[in-house]
PDB file of C-alpha atoms in Angstrom:
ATOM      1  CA  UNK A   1      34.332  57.080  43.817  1.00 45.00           C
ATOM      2  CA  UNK A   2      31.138  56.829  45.322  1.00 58.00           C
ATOM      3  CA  UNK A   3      31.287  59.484  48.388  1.00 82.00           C
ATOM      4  CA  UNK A   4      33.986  62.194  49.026  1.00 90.00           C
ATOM      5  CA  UNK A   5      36.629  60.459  47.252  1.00 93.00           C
ATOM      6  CA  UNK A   6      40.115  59.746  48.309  1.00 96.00           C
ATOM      7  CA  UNK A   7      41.379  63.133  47.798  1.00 97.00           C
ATOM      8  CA  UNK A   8      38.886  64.731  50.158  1.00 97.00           C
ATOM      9  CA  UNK A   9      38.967  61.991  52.957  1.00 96.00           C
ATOM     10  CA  UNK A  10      43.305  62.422  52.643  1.00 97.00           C
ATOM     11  CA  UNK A  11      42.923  66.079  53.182  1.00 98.00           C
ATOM     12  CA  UNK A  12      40.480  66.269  55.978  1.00 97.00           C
ATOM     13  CA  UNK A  13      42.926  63.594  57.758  1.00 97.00           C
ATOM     14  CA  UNK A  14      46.188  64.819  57.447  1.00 97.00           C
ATOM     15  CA  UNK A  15      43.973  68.378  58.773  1.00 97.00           C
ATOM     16  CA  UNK A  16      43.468  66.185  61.840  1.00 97.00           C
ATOM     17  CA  UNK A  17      46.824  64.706  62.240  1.00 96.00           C
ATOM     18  CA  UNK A  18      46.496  61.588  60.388  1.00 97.00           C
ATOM     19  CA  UNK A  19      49.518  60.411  58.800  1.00 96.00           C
ATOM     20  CA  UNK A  20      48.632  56.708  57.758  1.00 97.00           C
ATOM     21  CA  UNK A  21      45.655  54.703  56.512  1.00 98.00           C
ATOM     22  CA  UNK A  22      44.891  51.470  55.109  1.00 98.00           C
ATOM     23  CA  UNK A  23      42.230  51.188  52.234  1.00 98.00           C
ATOM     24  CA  UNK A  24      40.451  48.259  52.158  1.00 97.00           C
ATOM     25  CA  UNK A  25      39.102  46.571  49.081  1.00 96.00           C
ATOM     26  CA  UNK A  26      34.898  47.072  49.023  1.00 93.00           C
ATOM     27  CA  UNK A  27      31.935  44.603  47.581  1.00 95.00           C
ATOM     28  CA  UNK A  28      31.332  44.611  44.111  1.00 97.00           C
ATOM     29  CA  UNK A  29      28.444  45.627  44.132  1.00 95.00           C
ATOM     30  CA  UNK A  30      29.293  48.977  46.269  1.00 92.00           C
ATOM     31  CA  UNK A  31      31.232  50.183  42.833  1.00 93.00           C
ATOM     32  CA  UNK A  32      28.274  48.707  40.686  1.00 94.00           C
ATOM     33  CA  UNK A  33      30.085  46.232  39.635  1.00 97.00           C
ATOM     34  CA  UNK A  34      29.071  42.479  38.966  1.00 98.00           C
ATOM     35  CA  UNK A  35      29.699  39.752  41.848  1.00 98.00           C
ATOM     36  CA  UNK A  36      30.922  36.305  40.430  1.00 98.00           C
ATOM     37  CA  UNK A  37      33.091  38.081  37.239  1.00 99.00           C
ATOM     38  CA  UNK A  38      36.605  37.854  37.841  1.00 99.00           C
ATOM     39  CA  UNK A  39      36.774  41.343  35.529  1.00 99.00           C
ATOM     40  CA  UNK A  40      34.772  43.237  37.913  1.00 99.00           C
ATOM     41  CA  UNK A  41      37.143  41.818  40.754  1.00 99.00           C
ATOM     42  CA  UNK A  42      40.292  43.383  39.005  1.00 99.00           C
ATOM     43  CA  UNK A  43      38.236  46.478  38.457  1.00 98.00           C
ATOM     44  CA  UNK A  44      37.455  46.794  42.124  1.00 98.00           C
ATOM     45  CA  UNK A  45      41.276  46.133  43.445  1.00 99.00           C
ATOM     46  CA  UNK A  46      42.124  48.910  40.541  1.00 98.00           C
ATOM     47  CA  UNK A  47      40.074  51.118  42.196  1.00 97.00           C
ATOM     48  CA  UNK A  48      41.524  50.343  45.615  1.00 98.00           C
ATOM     49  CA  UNK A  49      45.160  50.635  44.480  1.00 99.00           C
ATOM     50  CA  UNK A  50      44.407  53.803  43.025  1.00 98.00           C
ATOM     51  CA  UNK A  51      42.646  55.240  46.105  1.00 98.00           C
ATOM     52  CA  UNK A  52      45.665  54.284  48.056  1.00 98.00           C
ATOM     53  CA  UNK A  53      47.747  55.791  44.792  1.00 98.00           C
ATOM     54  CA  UNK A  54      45.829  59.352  45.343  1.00 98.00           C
ATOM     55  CA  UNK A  55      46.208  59.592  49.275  1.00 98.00           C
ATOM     56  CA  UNK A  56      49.870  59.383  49.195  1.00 98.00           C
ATOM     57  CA  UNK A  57      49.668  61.818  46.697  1.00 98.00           C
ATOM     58  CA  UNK A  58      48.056  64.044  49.943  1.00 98.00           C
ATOM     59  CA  UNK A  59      51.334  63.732  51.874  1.00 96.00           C
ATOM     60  CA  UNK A  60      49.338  60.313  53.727  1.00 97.00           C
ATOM     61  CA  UNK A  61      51.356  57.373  54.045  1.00 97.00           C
ATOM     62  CA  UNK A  62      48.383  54.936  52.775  1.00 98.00           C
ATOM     63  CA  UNK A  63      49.268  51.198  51.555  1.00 98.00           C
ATOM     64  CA  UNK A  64      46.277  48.819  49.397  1.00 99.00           C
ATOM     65  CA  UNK A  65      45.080  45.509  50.706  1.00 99.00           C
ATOM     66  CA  UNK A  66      42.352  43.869  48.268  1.00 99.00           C
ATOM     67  CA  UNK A  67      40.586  40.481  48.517  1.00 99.00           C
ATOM     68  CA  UNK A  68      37.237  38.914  48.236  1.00 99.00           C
ATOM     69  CA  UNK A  69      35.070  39.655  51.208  1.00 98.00           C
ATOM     70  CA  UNK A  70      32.978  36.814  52.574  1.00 98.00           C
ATOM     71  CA  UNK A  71      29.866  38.479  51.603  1.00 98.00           C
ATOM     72  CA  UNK A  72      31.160  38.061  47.562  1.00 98.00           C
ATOM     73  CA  UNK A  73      31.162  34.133  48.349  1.00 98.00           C
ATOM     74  CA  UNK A  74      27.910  34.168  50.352  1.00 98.00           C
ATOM     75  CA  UNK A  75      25.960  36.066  47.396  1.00 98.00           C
ATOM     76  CA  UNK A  76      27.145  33.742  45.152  1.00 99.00           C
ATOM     77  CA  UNK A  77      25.550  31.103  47.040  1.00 98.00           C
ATOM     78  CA  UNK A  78      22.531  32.855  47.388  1.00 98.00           C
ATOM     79  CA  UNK A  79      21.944  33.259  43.388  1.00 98.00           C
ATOM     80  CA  UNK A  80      22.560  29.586  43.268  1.00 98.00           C
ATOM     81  CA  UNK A  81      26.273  28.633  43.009  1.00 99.00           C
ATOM     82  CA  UNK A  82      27.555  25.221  43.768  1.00 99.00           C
ATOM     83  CA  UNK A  83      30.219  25.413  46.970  1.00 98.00           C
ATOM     84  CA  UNK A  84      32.776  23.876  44.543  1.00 99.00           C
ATOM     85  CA  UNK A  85      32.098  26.984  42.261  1.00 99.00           C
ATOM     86  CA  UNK A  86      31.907  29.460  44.660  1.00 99.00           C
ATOM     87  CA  UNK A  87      35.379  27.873  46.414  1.00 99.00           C
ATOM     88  CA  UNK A  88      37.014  28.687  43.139  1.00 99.00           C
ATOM     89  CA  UNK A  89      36.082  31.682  41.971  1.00 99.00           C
ATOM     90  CA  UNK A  90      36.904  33.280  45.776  1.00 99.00           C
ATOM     91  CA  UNK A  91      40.371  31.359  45.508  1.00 99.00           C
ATOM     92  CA  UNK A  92      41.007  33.107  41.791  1.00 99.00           C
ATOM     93  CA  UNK A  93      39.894  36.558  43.495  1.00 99.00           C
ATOM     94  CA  UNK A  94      42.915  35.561  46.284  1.00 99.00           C
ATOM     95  CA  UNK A  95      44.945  34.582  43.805  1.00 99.00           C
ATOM     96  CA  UNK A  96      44.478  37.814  41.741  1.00 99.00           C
ATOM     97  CA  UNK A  97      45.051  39.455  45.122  1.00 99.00           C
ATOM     98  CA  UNK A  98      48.752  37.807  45.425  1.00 99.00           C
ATOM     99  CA  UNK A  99      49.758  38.996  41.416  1.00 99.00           C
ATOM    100  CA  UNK A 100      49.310  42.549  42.556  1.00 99.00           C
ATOM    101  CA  UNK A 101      50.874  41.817  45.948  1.00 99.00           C
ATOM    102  CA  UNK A 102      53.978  40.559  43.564  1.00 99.00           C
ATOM    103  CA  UNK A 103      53.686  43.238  41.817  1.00 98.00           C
ATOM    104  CA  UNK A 104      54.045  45.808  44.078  1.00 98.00           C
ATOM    105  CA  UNK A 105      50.556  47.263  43.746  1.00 98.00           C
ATOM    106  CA  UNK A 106      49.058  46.017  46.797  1.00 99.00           C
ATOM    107  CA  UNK A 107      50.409  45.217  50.261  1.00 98.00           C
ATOM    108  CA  UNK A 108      48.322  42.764  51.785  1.00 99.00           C
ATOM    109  CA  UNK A 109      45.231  40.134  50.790  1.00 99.00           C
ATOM    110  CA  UNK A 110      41.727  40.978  52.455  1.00 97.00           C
ATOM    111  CA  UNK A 111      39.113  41.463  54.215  1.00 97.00           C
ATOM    112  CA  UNK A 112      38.729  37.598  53.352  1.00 99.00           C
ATOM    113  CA  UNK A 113      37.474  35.624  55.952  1.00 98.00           C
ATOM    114  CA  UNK A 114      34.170  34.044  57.552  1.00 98.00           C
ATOM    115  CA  UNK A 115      30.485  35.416  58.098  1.00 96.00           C
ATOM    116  CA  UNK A 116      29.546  37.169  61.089  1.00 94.00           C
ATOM    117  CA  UNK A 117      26.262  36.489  60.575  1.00 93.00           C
ATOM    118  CA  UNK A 118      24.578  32.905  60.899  1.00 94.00           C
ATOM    119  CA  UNK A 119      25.524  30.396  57.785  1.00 95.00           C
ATOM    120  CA  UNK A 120      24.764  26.583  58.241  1.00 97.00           C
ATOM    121  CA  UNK A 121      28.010  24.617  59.336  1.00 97.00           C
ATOM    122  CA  UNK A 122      28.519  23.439  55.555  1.00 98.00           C
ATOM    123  CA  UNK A 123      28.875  26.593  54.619  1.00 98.00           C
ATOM    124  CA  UNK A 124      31.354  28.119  57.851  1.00 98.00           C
ATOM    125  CA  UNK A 125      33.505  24.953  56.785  1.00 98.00           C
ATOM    126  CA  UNK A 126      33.933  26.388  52.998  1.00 99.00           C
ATOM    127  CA  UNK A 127      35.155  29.608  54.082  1.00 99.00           C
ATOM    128  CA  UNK A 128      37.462  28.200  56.933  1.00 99.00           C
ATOM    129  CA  UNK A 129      38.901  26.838  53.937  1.00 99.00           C
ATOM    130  CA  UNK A 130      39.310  29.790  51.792  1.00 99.00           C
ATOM    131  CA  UNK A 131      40.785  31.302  54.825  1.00 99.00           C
ATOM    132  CA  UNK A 132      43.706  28.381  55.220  1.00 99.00           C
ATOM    133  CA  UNK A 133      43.671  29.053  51.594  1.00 99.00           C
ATOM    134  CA  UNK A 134      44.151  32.362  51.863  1.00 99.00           C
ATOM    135  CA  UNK A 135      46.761  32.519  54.575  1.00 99.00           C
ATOM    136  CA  UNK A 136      49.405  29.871  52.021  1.00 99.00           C
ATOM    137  CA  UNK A 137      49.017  31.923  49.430  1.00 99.00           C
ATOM    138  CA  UNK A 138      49.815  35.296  51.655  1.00 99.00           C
ATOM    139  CA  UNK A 139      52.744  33.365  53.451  1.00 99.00           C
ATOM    140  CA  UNK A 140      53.942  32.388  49.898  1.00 99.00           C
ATOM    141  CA  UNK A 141      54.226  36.100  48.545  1.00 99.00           C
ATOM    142  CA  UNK A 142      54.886  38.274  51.749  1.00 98.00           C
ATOM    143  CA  UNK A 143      51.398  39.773  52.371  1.00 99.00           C
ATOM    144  CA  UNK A 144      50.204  40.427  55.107  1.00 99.00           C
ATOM    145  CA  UNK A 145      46.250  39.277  55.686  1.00 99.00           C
ATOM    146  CA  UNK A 146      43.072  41.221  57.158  1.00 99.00           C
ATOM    147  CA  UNK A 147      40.590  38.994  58.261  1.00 99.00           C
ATOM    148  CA  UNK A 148      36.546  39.438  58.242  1.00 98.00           C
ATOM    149  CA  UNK A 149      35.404  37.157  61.461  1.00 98.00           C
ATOM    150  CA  UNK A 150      32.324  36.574  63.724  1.00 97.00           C
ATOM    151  CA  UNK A 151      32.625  38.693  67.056  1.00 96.00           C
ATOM    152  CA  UNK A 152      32.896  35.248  69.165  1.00 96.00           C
ATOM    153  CA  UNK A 153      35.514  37.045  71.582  1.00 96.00           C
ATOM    154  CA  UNK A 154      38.202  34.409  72.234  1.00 98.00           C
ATOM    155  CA  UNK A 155      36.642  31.473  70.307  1.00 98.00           C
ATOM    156  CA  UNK A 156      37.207  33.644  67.555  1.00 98.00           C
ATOM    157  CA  UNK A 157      41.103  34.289  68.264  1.00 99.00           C
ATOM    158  CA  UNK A 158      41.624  31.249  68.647  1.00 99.00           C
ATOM    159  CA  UNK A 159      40.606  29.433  65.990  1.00 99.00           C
ATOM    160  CA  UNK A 160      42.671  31.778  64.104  1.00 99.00           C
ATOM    161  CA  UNK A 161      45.733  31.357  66.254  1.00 99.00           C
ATOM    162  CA  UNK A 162      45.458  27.818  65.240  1.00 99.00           C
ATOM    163  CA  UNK A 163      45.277  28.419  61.359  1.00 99.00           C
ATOM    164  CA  UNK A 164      48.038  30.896  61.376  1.00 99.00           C
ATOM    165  CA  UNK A 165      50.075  28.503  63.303  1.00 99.00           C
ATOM    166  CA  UNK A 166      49.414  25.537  61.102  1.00 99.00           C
ATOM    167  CA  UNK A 167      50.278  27.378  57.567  1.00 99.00           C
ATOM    168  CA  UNK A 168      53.525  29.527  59.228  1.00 99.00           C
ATOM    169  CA  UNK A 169      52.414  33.115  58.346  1.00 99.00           C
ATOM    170  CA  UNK A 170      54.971  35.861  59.649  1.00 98.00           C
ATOM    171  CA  UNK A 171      54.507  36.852  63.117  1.00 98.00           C
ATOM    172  CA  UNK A 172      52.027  39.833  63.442  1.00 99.00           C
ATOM    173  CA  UNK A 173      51.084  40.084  59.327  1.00 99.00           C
ATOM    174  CA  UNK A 174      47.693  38.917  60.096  1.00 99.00           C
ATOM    175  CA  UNK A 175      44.937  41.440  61.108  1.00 99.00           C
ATOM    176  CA  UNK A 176      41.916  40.808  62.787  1.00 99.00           C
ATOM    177  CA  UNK A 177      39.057  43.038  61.635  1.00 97.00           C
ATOM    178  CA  UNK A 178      36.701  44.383  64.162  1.00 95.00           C
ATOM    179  CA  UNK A 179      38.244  42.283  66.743  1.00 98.00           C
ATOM    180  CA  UNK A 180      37.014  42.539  70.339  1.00 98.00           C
ATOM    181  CA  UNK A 181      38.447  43.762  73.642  1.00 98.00           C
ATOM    182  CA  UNK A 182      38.421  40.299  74.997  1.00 98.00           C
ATOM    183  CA  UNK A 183      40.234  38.628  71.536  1.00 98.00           C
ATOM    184  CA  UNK A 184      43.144  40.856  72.327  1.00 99.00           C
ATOM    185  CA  UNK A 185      45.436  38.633  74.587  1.00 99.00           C
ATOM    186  CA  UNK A 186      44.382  35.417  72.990  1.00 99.00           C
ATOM    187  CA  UNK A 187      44.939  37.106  69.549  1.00 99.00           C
ATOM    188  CA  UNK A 188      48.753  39.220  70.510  1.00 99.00           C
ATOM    189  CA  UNK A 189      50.281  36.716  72.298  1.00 98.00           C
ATOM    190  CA  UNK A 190      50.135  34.651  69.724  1.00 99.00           C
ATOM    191  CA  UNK A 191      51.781  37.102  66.698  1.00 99.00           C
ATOM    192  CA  UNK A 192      48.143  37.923  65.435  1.00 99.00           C
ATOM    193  CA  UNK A 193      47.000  41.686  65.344  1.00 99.00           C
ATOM    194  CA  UNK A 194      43.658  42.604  66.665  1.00 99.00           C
ATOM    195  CA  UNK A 195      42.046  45.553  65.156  1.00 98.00           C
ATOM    196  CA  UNK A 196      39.335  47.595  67.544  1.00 98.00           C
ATOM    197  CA  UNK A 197      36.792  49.777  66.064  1.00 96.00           C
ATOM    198  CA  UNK A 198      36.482  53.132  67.213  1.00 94.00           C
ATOM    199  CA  UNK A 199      33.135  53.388  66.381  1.00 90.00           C
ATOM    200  CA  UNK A 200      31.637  50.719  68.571  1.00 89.00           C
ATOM    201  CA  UNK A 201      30.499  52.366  72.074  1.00 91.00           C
ATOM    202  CA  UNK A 202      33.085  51.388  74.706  1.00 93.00           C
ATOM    203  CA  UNK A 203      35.270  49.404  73.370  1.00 96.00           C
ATOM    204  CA  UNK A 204      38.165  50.717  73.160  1.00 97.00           C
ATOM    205  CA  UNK A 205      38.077  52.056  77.065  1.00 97.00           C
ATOM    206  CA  UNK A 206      37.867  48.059  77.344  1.00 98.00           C
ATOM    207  CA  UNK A 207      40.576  47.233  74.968  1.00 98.00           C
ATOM    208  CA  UNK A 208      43.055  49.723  76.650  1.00 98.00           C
ATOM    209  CA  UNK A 209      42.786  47.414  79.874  1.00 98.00           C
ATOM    210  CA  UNK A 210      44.673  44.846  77.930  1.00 98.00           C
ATOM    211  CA  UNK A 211      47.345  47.250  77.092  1.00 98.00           C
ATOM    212  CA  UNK A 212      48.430  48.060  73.861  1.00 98.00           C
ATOM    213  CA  UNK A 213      48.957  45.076  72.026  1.00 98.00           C
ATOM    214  CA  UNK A 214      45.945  46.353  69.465  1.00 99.00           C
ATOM    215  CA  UNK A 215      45.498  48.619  66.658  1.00 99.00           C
ATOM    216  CA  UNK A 216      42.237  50.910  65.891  1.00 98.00           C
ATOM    217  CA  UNK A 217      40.479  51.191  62.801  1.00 97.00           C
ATOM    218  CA  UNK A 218      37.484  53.684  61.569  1.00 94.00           C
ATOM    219  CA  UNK A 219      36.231  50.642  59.275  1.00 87.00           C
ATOM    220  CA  UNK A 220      34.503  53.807  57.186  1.00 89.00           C
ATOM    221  CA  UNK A 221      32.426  53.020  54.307  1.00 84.00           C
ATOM    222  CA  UNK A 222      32.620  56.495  51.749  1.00 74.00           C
ATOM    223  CA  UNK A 223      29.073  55.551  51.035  1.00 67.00           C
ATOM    224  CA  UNK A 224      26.876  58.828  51.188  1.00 60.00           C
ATOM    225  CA  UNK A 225      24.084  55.960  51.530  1.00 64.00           C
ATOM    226  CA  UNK A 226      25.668  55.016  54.928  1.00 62.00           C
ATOM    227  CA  UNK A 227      27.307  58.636  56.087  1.00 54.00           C
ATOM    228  CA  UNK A 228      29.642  58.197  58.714  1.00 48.00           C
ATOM    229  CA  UNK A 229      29.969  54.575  59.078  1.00 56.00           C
ATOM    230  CA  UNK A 230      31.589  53.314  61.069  1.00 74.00           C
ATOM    231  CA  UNK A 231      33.079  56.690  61.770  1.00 90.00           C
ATOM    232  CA  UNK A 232      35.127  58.690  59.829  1.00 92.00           C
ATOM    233  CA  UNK A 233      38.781  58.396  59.846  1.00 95.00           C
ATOM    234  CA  UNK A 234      39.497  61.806  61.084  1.00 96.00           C
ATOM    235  CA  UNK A 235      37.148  61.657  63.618  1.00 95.00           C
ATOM    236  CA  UNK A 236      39.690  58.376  65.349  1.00 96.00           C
ATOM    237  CA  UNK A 237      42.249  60.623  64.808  1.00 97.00           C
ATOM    238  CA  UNK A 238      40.461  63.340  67.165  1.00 97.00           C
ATOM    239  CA  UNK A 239      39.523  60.527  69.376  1.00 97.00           C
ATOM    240  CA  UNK A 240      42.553  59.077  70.211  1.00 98.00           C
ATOM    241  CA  UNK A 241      43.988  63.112  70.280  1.00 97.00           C
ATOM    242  CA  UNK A 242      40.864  63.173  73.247  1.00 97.00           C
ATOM    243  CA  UNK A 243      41.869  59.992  75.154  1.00 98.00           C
ATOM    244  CA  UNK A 244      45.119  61.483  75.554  1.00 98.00           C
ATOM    245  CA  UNK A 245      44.167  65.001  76.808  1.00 98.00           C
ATOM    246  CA  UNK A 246      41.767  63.942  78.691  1.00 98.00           C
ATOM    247  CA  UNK A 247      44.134  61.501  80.487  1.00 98.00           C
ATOM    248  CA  UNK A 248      43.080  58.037  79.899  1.00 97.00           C
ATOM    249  CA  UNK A 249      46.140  56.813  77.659  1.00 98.00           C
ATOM    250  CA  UNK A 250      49.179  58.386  77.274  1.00 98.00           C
ATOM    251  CA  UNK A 251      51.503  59.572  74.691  1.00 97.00           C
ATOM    252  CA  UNK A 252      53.529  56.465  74.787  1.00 98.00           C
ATOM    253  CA  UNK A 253      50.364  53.786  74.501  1.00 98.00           C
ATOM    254  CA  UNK A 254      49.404  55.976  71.563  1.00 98.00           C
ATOM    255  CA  UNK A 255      52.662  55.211  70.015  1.00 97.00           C
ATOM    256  CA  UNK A 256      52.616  51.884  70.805  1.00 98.00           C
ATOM    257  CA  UNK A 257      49.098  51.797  69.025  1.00 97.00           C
ATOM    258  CA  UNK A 258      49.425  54.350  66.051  1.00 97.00           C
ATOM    259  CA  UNK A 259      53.226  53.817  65.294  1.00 97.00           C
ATOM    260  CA  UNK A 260      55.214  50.537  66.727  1.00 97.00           C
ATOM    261  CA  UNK A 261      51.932  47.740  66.021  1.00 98.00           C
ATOM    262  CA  UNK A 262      51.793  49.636  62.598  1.00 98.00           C
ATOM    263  CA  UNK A 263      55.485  49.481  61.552  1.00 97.00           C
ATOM    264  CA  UNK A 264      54.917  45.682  63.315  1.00 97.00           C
ATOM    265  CA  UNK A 265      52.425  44.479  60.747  1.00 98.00           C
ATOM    266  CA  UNK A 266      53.454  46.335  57.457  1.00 97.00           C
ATOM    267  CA  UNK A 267      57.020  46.855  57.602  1.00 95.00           C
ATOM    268  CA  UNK A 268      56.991  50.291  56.879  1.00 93.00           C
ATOM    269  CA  UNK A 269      58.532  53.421  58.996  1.00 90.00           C
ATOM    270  CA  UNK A 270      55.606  55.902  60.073  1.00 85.00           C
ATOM    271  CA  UNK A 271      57.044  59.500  60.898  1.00 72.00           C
ATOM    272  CA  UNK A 272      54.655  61.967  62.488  1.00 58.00           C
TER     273      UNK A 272
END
């Protein structure tokens, strides 16, 4: 691994209270692998599937999603791929993604998705694609999606209310990464799952005036390159242990949040 290492980051968790986590398939090129080689794709779900592997080892409940992130697509492009070519080799990476859903490795397909930073309209348009793309194949083999999106608030939501609506997925097995406070009712409402960062100044205070029709996320990166980002995972659980001494939520919003929205999108029974 290329910081602390699953082992370590279970440990210091469950120390904190933890009792579930999701790991996340990275970039390529975070495990020095090569972008565009379908090889180095299976490589880097291996490794994800075997983080997940090691933490439940720790006495964490911990479940594998792996996809291609937008980014993979977008460097592609940048090093001179046609669309067409990029379109394919991101649908064989969601594809590969489904075969170890099937298979019982993995649990869910992402973070696929769209840019969140400017990309001409040609571009936005390919990825919506991938995204509908994504979302058939997920709906075809029982996985449950995370998304990578632009922070457009309820633009955002919606336009993924709309896709998720047109292909059929289940009710609540699509995430929204790094959602915002004001996504939340657009996005629940409508059996999509927003996901607020704890690391992002304020937002959750703002998110909790919605009520709790969210979950929370550390979105940390074990990159001793970028220490701490966002924050680490047992530093939400202390968080969330603060917000409820301190007052501001209580013990049955943090259930809501921690236990019935998990057990809502993965289908799994979390026991404290």
């Amino acid at each position: 691994m290329i910081g602390i290492g699953p082992k370590e980051l279970a440990r210091r968790f469950r120390r904190e209270g933890g009792v579930f986590i999701v790991i996340v398939a990275l970039l390529t090129w975070s495990l020095n692998l090569t972008p565009g080689d379908l090889e180095s794709v299976r490589k880097m779900y291996d490794v994800t599937i075997e983080s997940a592997r090691i933490i439940n080892e720790e006495g964490v409940r911990s479940v594998a999603v792996v996809g291609l992130h937008p980014a993979e697509g977008y460097e592609l492009l940048r090093r001179g791929w046609f669309m067409e070519e990029v379109k394919n080799f991101m649908m064989k990476g969601i594809d590969l993604a489904a075969e170890y859903v099937r298979d019982g490795k993995a649990m869910g397909i992402g973070e696929i998705g769209r840019p969140h930073w400017d990309v001409p309209p040609q571009v936005m348009d390919l990825f919506n694609e991938l995204i509908m793309y994504g979302l058939g194949v997920a709906k075809d083999v029982g996985a449950i999606v995370h998304l990578h999106l632009e922070r457009n608030g309820v633009t955002t939501a919606s336009s993924i209310v709309d896709m998720v609506r047109r292909v059929g997925n289940k009710p609540y097995s699509v995430v929204m990464h790094h959602a915002q406070p004001i996504a939340i009712d657009t996005a629940f409402t409508n059996n999509v799952m927003p996901s607020i960062p704890m690391g992002r100044k304020g937002e959750f205070e703002e998110a909790i005036k919605h009520g709790p029709g969210f979950v929370v996320e550390s979105d940390f990166i074990d990159d001793p390159k970028r220490p701490g980002a966002v924050i680490p995972p047992w530093t939400l659980v202390r968080k969330l242990r603060n917000y409820v001494s301190n007052g501001i939520i209580n013990e049955d919003f943090l259930h809501r949040l921690c236990v019935e929205n998990i057990e809502r999108i993965y289908g799994i029974e979390i026991t404290k």
